[in-house]
Amino acid sequence: MKQLKSYIGYFLRCSFLLAGIWSCKKETLATNGRFSLTQSALILNEGTFNYGNATIYLYDLATKKISINPFLEQNSQFLGDVLQSAQFQKGAAADGGNLLYLVLNNSNRIEVVEDGTFLSAGTIKDLKSPRYLIFTGPQSTKAYVSDLYANAVHIVDTKKLIRTGSISLPGWTEEMALTPEGVWVTNRYSNWIYLINTQTDRLQDSIKLGYGSASIALDKQGMCWVYCAGDFSTKKRAGIYQFNPSTRQVLKSLVFTGNLTQNIYPHLKFNPTKDTLYYLNGGINALPINATELPTLGVVNSGGRNFYAFGINFRDGHIWVCDARDFLQRGLVEEYTPKGQLLQSFQAGVNPNAVEFFQ
């Protein structure tokens, strides 16, 4: 029976990979080997867990043409299993070019590619289950990587492409934010958010918020906003919190009421002026930073669709929503105005989980 299951699994994996190749042949448009990350919307597709079919889509904002899976096209190899996140750094390449860091959760590594060509520039390995990467400064070659299972945040040297150490933290570490005080680390299994001193690589402080902090962003005044997912099994409610990173004072605690199961994909992003926070709660909602309570009406209604994540274009404030559908077939990406008017919709890869914009 185990051998039969193994054959079935192999057949299914091959089917998914062949489908990905066929999609590339049908849909990839002529690019002459050039892919501009600063002129595109970068769509990350997780793929199906354990099938190694993660993909990248690049949507050219000027021509409105889509390049499907440029990593495969340029490197003749598949990207990996579960593409979790991406980080961009200007001038990081040896020739002064830009680099993109693709964090592959279930492949336990980070793939590095060149902006412009999408050719591989190396791989960072020796990671347990990486989630997000953040640099300790704009031109720094030291970065931190959060992790699902390591009970730690990894320290990596992005020039040497190696893991150089780790900082012990309990449980599942997730999104991070850099402020003058250091790097703040969210934690899905804790009531606390943690501060790492980037000079000593040590835990320096922590702040108690809601349970299950997951997504973090900075407003125009440098205040931190954190989306805590809560926990259904222990009836801990989700909420959005604001705190001052300098004084450590919690300024706002906006706790969700109603259905405890509604906050399973805690994502938040700011508009270009960083005075309005958008967050995912079934649909897309907008929260001005001076608001004292959560809004009652959403900007984009999900209408029963499976909104998984979203991104904000810093140029025009448009909202790009990822619909994962049933997590098996190819998902959708929809573009909306800040007021919720649908502009376009197109197919993405399997499980689109982020739309990123770089400058």
Short mmCIF file of C-alpha atoms in Angstrom, two decimals:
data_model
loop_
_atom_site.label_atom_id
_atom_site.label_comp_id
_atom_site.label_asym_id
_atom_site.label_seq_id
_atom_site.Cartn_x
_atom_site.Cartn_y
_atom_site.Cartn_z
CA MET A 1 0.00 0.00 0.00
CA LYS A 2 2.85 2.40 0.85
CA GLN A 3 4.44 1.66 -2.54
CA LEU A 4 1.11 2.31 -4.30
CA LYS A 5 0.72 5.62 -2.44
CA SER A 6 4.26 6.51 -3.46
CA TYR A 7 3.47 5.87 -7.12
CA ILE A 8 0.25 7.90 -6.87
CA GLY A 9 2.09 10.78 -5.21
CA TYR A 10 4.80 10.70 -7.88
CA PHE A 11 2.16 10.73 -10.62
CA LEU A 12 0.34 13.68 -9.08
CA ARG A 13 3.55 15.66 -8.63
CA CYS A 14 4.54 15.05 -12.23
CA SER A 15 1.06 16.12 -13.35
CA PHE A 16 1.35 19.41 -11.48
CA LEU A 17 4.83 20.10 -12.84
CA LEU A 18 3.81 19.30 -16.39
CA ALA A 19 0.79 21.55 -16.00
CA GLY A 20 3.13 24.31 -14.89
CA ILE A 21 5.35 23.81 -17.94
CA TRP A 22 2.32 23.79 -20.25
CA SER A 23 1.06 26.99 -18.65
CA CYS A 24 4.45 28.59 -19.28
CA LYS A 25 4.44 27.53 -22.93
CA LYS A 26 0.95 28.87 -23.48
CA GLU A 27 1.17 32.09 -21.51
CA THR A 28 4.72 33.36 -21.16
CA LEU A 29 5.15 36.35 -23.43
CA ALA A 30 8.34 37.31 -25.24
CA THR A 31 10.67 39.04 -22.79
CA ASN A 32 14.10 38.75 -24.46
CA GLY A 33 15.36 37.61 -21.08
CA ARG A 34 14.60 40.94 -19.37
CA PHE A 35 12.46 41.17 -16.25
CA SER A 36 12.20 44.51 -14.44
CA LEU A 37 11.13 44.12 -10.83
CA THR A 38 10.77 47.87 -10.29
CA GLN A 39 8.33 48.15 -13.21
CA SER A 40 6.24 45.11 -12.37
CA ALA A 41 3.85 43.60 -9.91
CA LEU A 42 5.55 40.51 -8.48
CA ILE A 43 3.02 37.76 -7.76
CA LEU A 44 4.14 34.94 -5.48
CA ASN A 45 2.38 31.61 -5.89
CA GLU A 46 2.97 29.14 -3.06
CA GLY A 47 2.05 26.12 -5.10
CA THR A 48 0.71 22.95 -3.48
CA PHE A 49 2.38 21.75 -0.28
CA ASN A 50 4.89 18.95 -1.00
CA TYR A 51 4.50 19.23 -4.81
CA GLY A 52 7.37 21.63 -5.54
CA ASN A 53 5.26 23.72 -7.94
CA ALA A 54 5.79 27.21 -6.54
CA THR A 55 5.92 29.89 -9.27
CA ILE A 56 6.54 33.57 -9.89
CA TYR A 57 4.35 35.74 -12.12
CA LEU A 58 5.56 39.17 -13.27
CA TYR A 59 2.89 41.61 -14.40
CA ASP A 60 4.43 44.48 -16.41
CA LEU A 61 2.62 47.63 -15.21
CA ALA A 62 3.29 49.52 -18.45
CA THR A 63 2.47 46.88 -21.08
CA LYS A 64 0.03 44.85 -18.91
CA LYS A 65 1.74 41.67 -20.14
CA ILE A 66 2.44 38.74 -17.84
CA SER A 67 5.61 36.66 -17.68
CA ILE A 68 4.91 33.24 -16.19
CA ASN A 69 7.60 31.56 -14.09
CA PRO A 70 10.72 33.46 -15.21
CA PHE A 71 12.82 31.48 -12.71
CA LEU A 72 12.11 28.27 -14.60
CA GLU A 73 12.56 30.00 -17.97
CA GLN A 74 15.96 31.45 -17.09
CA ASN A 75 17.42 28.70 -14.91
CA SER A 76 15.85 25.54 -16.35
CA GLN A 77 14.84 24.33 -12.92
CA PHE A 78 11.77 24.57 -10.75
CA LEU A 79 11.73 27.14 -7.97
CA GLY A 80 10.80 24.83 -5.09
CA ASP A 81 8.11 24.03 -2.54
CA VAL A 82 5.90 26.70 -0.91
CA LEU A 83 7.08 30.17 -1.91
CA GLN A 84 6.34 32.12 1.25
CA SER A 85 7.73 35.64 0.71
CA ALA A 86 10.18 37.85 -1.18
CA GLN A 87 12.58 40.64 -0.27
CA PHE A 88 14.24 43.12 -2.65
CA GLN A 89 17.54 44.94 -2.17
CA LYS A 90 18.94 47.62 -4.43
CA GLY A 91 22.62 47.54 -5.41
CA ALA A 92 23.26 44.25 -3.62
CA ALA A 93 24.78 42.38 -6.58
CA ALA A 94 28.53 42.36 -7.17
CA ASP A 95 28.07 44.48 -10.30
CA GLY A 96 25.83 46.97 -8.47
CA GLY A 97 22.59 45.46 -9.71
CA ASN A 98 19.55 44.59 -7.62
CA LEU A 99 18.80 41.22 -6.06
CA LEU A 100 15.58 39.44 -5.13
CA TYR A 101 15.46 36.97 -2.24
CA LEU A 102 12.76 34.28 -2.58
CA VAL A 103 11.95 32.51 0.70
CA LEU A 104 10.88 28.88 0.13
CA ASN A 105 9.30 27.57 3.31
CA ASN A 106 9.03 23.84 2.68
CA SER A 107 12.22 23.70 0.59
CA ASN A 108 14.15 25.07 3.59
CA ARG A 109 16.10 27.62 1.58
CA ILE A 110 16.22 31.09 0.03
CA GLU A 111 16.80 31.45 -3.71
CA VAL A 112 18.55 34.64 -4.81
CA VAL A 113 18.00 36.00 -8.34
CA GLU A 114 19.18 38.99 -10.33
CA ASP A 115 16.83 41.81 -11.18
CA GLY A 116 16.64 42.18 -14.95
CA THR A 117 17.61 38.63 -15.89
CA PHE A 118 16.09 36.49 -13.11
CA LEU A 119 19.23 34.34 -13.29
CA SER A 120 20.17 32.57 -10.09
CA ALA A 121 22.71 34.40 -7.96
CA GLY A 122 22.96 31.69 -5.33
CA THR A 123 21.10 29.91 -2.55
CA ILE A 124 21.00 30.30 1.24
CA LYS A 125 20.55 26.89 2.87
CA ASP A 126 20.69 25.42 6.40
CA LEU A 127 17.28 26.88 7.30
CA LYS A 128 14.57 24.83 8.97
CA SER A 129 11.28 26.33 7.73
CA PRO A 130 11.93 29.97 6.71
CA ARG A 131 9.08 32.49 6.47
CA TYR A 132 10.26 36.11 6.01
CA LEU A 133 13.58 37.92 5.52
CA ILE A 134 14.45 41.44 6.66
CA PHE A 135 17.71 43.37 6.31
CA THR A 136 19.19 45.07 9.37
CA GLY A 137 19.80 48.20 7.28
CA PRO A 138 19.22 49.50 3.72
CA GLN A 139 22.67 48.45 2.46
CA SER A 140 23.39 45.79 5.07
CA THR A 141 24.53 42.29 4.12
CA LYS A 142 23.18 40.96 7.43
CA ALA A 143 19.57 39.85 7.53
CA TYR A 144 17.19 38.03 9.85
CA VAL A 145 14.94 35.18 8.75
CA SER A 146 11.87 34.15 10.73
CA ASP A 147 10.99 30.46 10.96
CA LEU A 148 7.98 28.23 11.55
CA TYR A 149 9.69 25.44 13.50
CA ALA A 150 13.17 26.59 14.57
CA ASN A 151 12.16 28.40 17.80
CA ALA A 152 14.55 31.07 16.62
CA VAL A 153 15.25 33.82 14.12
CA HIS A 154 18.13 32.96 11.80
CA ILE A 155 21.00 35.36 11.12
CA VAL A 156 22.24 35.21 7.53
CA ASP A 157 25.08 36.80 5.59
CA THR A 158 23.56 37.68 2.21
CA LYS A 159 26.96 38.35 0.65
CA LYS A 160 28.44 34.98 1.58
CA LEU A 161 25.01 33.30 1.27
CA ILE A 162 25.32 31.47 4.58
CA ARG A 163 23.52 31.24 7.90
CA THR A 164 25.85 32.63 10.55
CA GLY A 165 23.83 32.10 13.71
CA SER A 166 20.43 32.30 15.38
CA ILE A 167 18.54 34.17 18.06
CA SER A 168 16.36 31.99 20.28
CA LEU A 169 12.68 32.93 20.38
CA PRO A 170 9.76 30.70 21.37
CA GLY A 171 7.52 29.20 18.70
CA TRP A 172 6.54 30.36 15.24
CA THR A 173 8.19 33.66 14.29
CA GLU A 174 6.57 35.53 11.38
CA GLU A 175 6.71 39.04 9.86
CA MET A 176 9.29 41.60 11.03
CA ALA A 177 9.77 45.38 10.93
CA LEU A 178 12.90 47.53 11.22
CA THR A 179 12.79 50.70 13.35
CA PRO A 180 15.64 52.78 14.87
CA GLU A 181 15.28 50.64 18.00
CA GLY A 182 15.96 47.37 16.17
CA VAL A 183 13.95 44.63 14.48
CA TRP A 184 10.50 43.78 15.84
CA VAL A 185 9.47 40.14 15.41
CA THR A 186 5.90 38.86 15.46
CA ASN A 187 5.05 35.46 16.93
CA ARG A 188 2.04 33.30 16.06
CA TYR A 189 2.20 31.32 19.34
CA SER A 190 2.59 34.15 21.82
CA ASN A 191 0.97 37.24 23.34
CA TRP A 192 4.24 39.10 22.86
CA ILE A 193 6.10 40.88 20.09
CA TYR A 194 9.89 40.81 20.43
CA LEU A 195 12.64 43.39 19.84
CA ILE A 196 16.06 42.26 18.58
CA ASN A 197 19.08 44.53 18.98
CA THR A 198 20.71 44.49 15.54
CA GLN A 199 24.13 45.46 16.96
CA THR A 200 24.35 42.58 19.45
CA ASP A 201 21.96 40.10 17.76
CA ARG A 202 20.26 39.58 21.11
CA LEU A 203 16.71 39.79 22.37
CA GLN A 204 16.41 43.25 23.92
CA ASP A 205 12.76 43.74 24.85
CA SER A 206 9.17 42.59 24.32
CA ILE A 207 5.68 44.08 24.38
CA LYS A 208 2.49 42.27 25.31
CA LEU A 209 -0.25 42.61 22.67
CA GLY A 210 -3.01 40.22 21.56
CA TYR A 211 -2.37 36.54 20.91
CA GLY A 212 -0.80 35.39 17.66
CA SER A 213 0.91 38.46 16.22
CA ALA A 214 1.50 37.85 12.52
CA SER A 215 1.60 40.97 10.33
CA ILE A 216 3.36 44.26 11.11
CA ALA A 217 3.70 47.63 9.33
CA LEU A 218 4.84 51.19 10.08
CA ASP A 219 2.68 54.30 9.60
CA LYS A 220 3.79 57.79 8.50
CA GLN A 221 4.67 58.71 12.08
CA GLY A 222 6.84 55.64 12.60
CA MET A 223 4.31 53.92 14.84
CA CYS A 224 4.03 50.12 14.61
CA TRP A 225 0.75 48.40 13.75
CA VAL A 226 0.35 44.69 14.41
CA TYR A 227 -2.37 42.27 13.33
CA CYS A 228 -2.84 39.50 15.90
CA ALA A 229 -4.68 36.43 14.62
CA GLY A 230 -6.05 35.23 17.96
CA ASP A 231 -6.74 31.56 18.58
CA PHE A 232 -10.07 29.85 17.98
CA SER A 233 -9.43 26.82 20.19
CA THR A 234 -8.80 28.96 23.28
CA LYS A 235 -11.30 31.67 22.28
CA LYS A 236 -8.64 34.38 22.09
CA ARG A 237 -9.89 37.11 19.80
CA ALA A 238 -8.01 38.64 16.91
CA GLY A 239 -7.17 42.33 17.00
CA ILE A 240 -5.17 45.18 15.53
CA TYR A 241 -2.77 47.02 17.82
CA GLN A 242 -0.69 50.19 17.55
CA PHE A 243 2.37 50.85 19.67
CA ASN A 244 5.19 53.39 19.90
CA PRO A 245 8.47 51.53 19.24
CA SER A 246 10.48 54.16 21.11
CA THR A 247 8.47 54.33 24.34
CA ARG A 248 7.05 50.75 24.07
CA GLN A 249 3.61 52.21 24.88
CA VAL A 250 0.57 50.43 23.41
CA LEU A 251 -1.52 53.21 21.89
CA LYS A 252 -4.51 51.32 20.48
CA SER A 253 -6.09 47.92 21.02
CA LEU A 254 -8.84 47.27 18.46
CA VAL A 255 -10.27 43.82 19.14
CA PHE A 256 -12.57 42.04 16.69
CA THR A 257 -16.01 40.95 17.79
CA GLY A 258 -18.28 38.34 16.23
CA ASN A 259 -17.14 35.15 14.54
CA LEU A 260 -13.88 33.89 16.00
CA THR A 261 -12.93 32.00 12.82
CA GLN A 262 -12.86 35.05 10.53
CA ASN A 263 -9.23 36.12 11.00
CA ILE A 264 -7.28 33.12 9.70
CA TYR A 265 -5.24 35.13 7.14
CA PRO A 266 -3.92 38.14 9.09
CA HIS A 267 -2.44 40.52 6.53
CA LEU A 268 -2.13 44.30 6.71
CA LYS A 269 -0.61 46.94 4.41
CA PHE A 270 -0.50 50.74 4.31
CA ASN A 271 -1.60 53.03 1.51
CA PRO A 272 1.14 55.13 -0.20
CA THR A 273 0.80 58.03 2.28
CA LYS A 274 0.82 55.61 5.21
CA ASP A 275 -2.18 57.21 6.86
CA THR A 276 -4.66 54.43 6.10
CA LEU A 277 -4.18 50.81 7.06
CA TYR A 278 -5.76 48.10 4.91
CA TYR A 279 -6.29 44.69 6.45
CA LEU A 280 -7.79 41.35 5.49
CA ASN A 281 -10.81 40.18 7.45
CA GLY A 282 -12.78 38.08 4.99
CA GLY A 283 -12.77 41.08 2.62
CA ILE A 284 -10.47 44.09 2.47
CA ASN A 285 -11.05 46.80 5.06
CA ALA A 286 -9.60 50.31 5.50
CA LEU A 287 -8.63 51.80 8.88
CA PRO A 288 -7.43 55.44 9.09
CA ILE A 289 -4.60 55.73 11.61
CA ASN A 290 -6.59 58.28 13.64
CA ALA A 291 -9.59 55.93 13.95
CA THR A 292 -10.61 54.77 17.40
CA GLU A 293 -12.60 51.72 16.35
CA LEU A 294 -12.66 49.16 13.56
CA PRO A 295 -14.78 50.00 10.48
CA THR A 296 -18.18 48.38 10.01
CA LEU A 297 -18.06 48.40 6.19
CA GLY A 298 -15.35 46.89 4.00
CA VAL A 299 -13.73 48.35 0.88
CA VAL A 300 -13.74 45.09 -1.09
CA ASN A 301 -16.33 42.45 -0.26
CA SER A 302 -15.09 38.89 -0.74
CA GLY A 303 -18.55 37.68 -1.82
CA GLY A 304 -17.71 34.21 -0.59
CA ARG A 305 -14.37 34.09 -2.40
CA ASN A 306 -11.23 32.88 -0.63
CA PHE A 307 -9.17 36.05 -0.23
CA TYR A 308 -5.75 34.81 0.91
CA ALA A 309 -3.58 37.96 0.84
CA PHE A 310 -3.20 41.32 -0.92
CA GLY A 311 -0.69 44.00 -1.88
CA ILE A 312 -0.81 47.80 -2.29
CA ASN A 313 0.80 49.54 -5.27
CA PHE A 314 2.75 52.49 -3.83
CA ARG A 315 2.29 54.44 -7.08
CA ASP A 316 -1.49 54.72 -7.14
CA GLY A 317 -2.73 52.98 -4.00
CA HIS A 318 -4.49 50.24 -5.97
CA ILE A 319 -5.28 47.08 -4.06
CA TRP A 320 -4.20 43.77 -5.63
CA VAL A 321 -6.10 40.89 -4.03
CA CYS A 322 -5.10 37.20 -4.12
CA ASP A 323 -7.98 34.72 -4.36
CA ALA A 324 -6.69 31.20 -3.60
CA ARG A 325 -10.02 29.64 -4.66
CA ASP A 326 -9.87 25.99 -3.48
CA PHE A 327 -6.06 25.84 -2.92
CA LEU A 328 -5.74 23.23 -5.71
CA GLN A 329 -6.54 24.99 -8.97
CA ARG A 330 -4.89 28.18 -10.18
CA GLY A 331 -5.90 31.23 -8.19
CA LEU A 332 -6.92 34.73 -9.26
CA VAL A 333 -5.47 38.20 -8.82
CA GLU A 334 -7.86 41.16 -8.86
CA GLU A 335 -6.94 44.84 -9.01
CA TYR A 336 -9.16 47.40 -7.25
CA THR A 337 -9.06 51.15 -6.77
CA PRO A 338 -8.68 52.43 -3.17
CA LYS A 339 -12.47 52.85 -3.12
CA GLY A 340 -13.08 49.25 -4.12
CA GLN A 341 -13.83 49.51 -7.85
CA LEU A 342 -12.75 46.38 -9.72
CA LEU A 343 -10.36 47.20 -12.58
CA GLN A 344 -9.22 43.79 -13.78
CA SER A 345 -8.91 40.12 -12.89
CA PHE A 346 -6.55 37.47 -14.21
CA GLN A 347 -5.36 33.95 -13.42
CA ALA A 348 -2.35 33.47 -11.19
CA GLY A 349 -0.59 30.26 -10.16
CA VAL A 350 -1.64 27.84 -7.46
CA ASN A 351 -2.22 29.57 -4.10
CA PRO A 352 -1.18 33.19 -4.80
CA ASN A 353 -0.13 34.55 -1.41
CA ALA A 354 1.43 37.98 -2.11
CA VAL A 355 1.66 40.80 -4.64
CA GLU A 356 4.79 42.91 -4.14
CA PHE A 357 5.86 46.26 -5.59
CA PHE A 358 9.47 47.53 -5.48
CA GLN A 359 11.17 50.86 -6.12
#
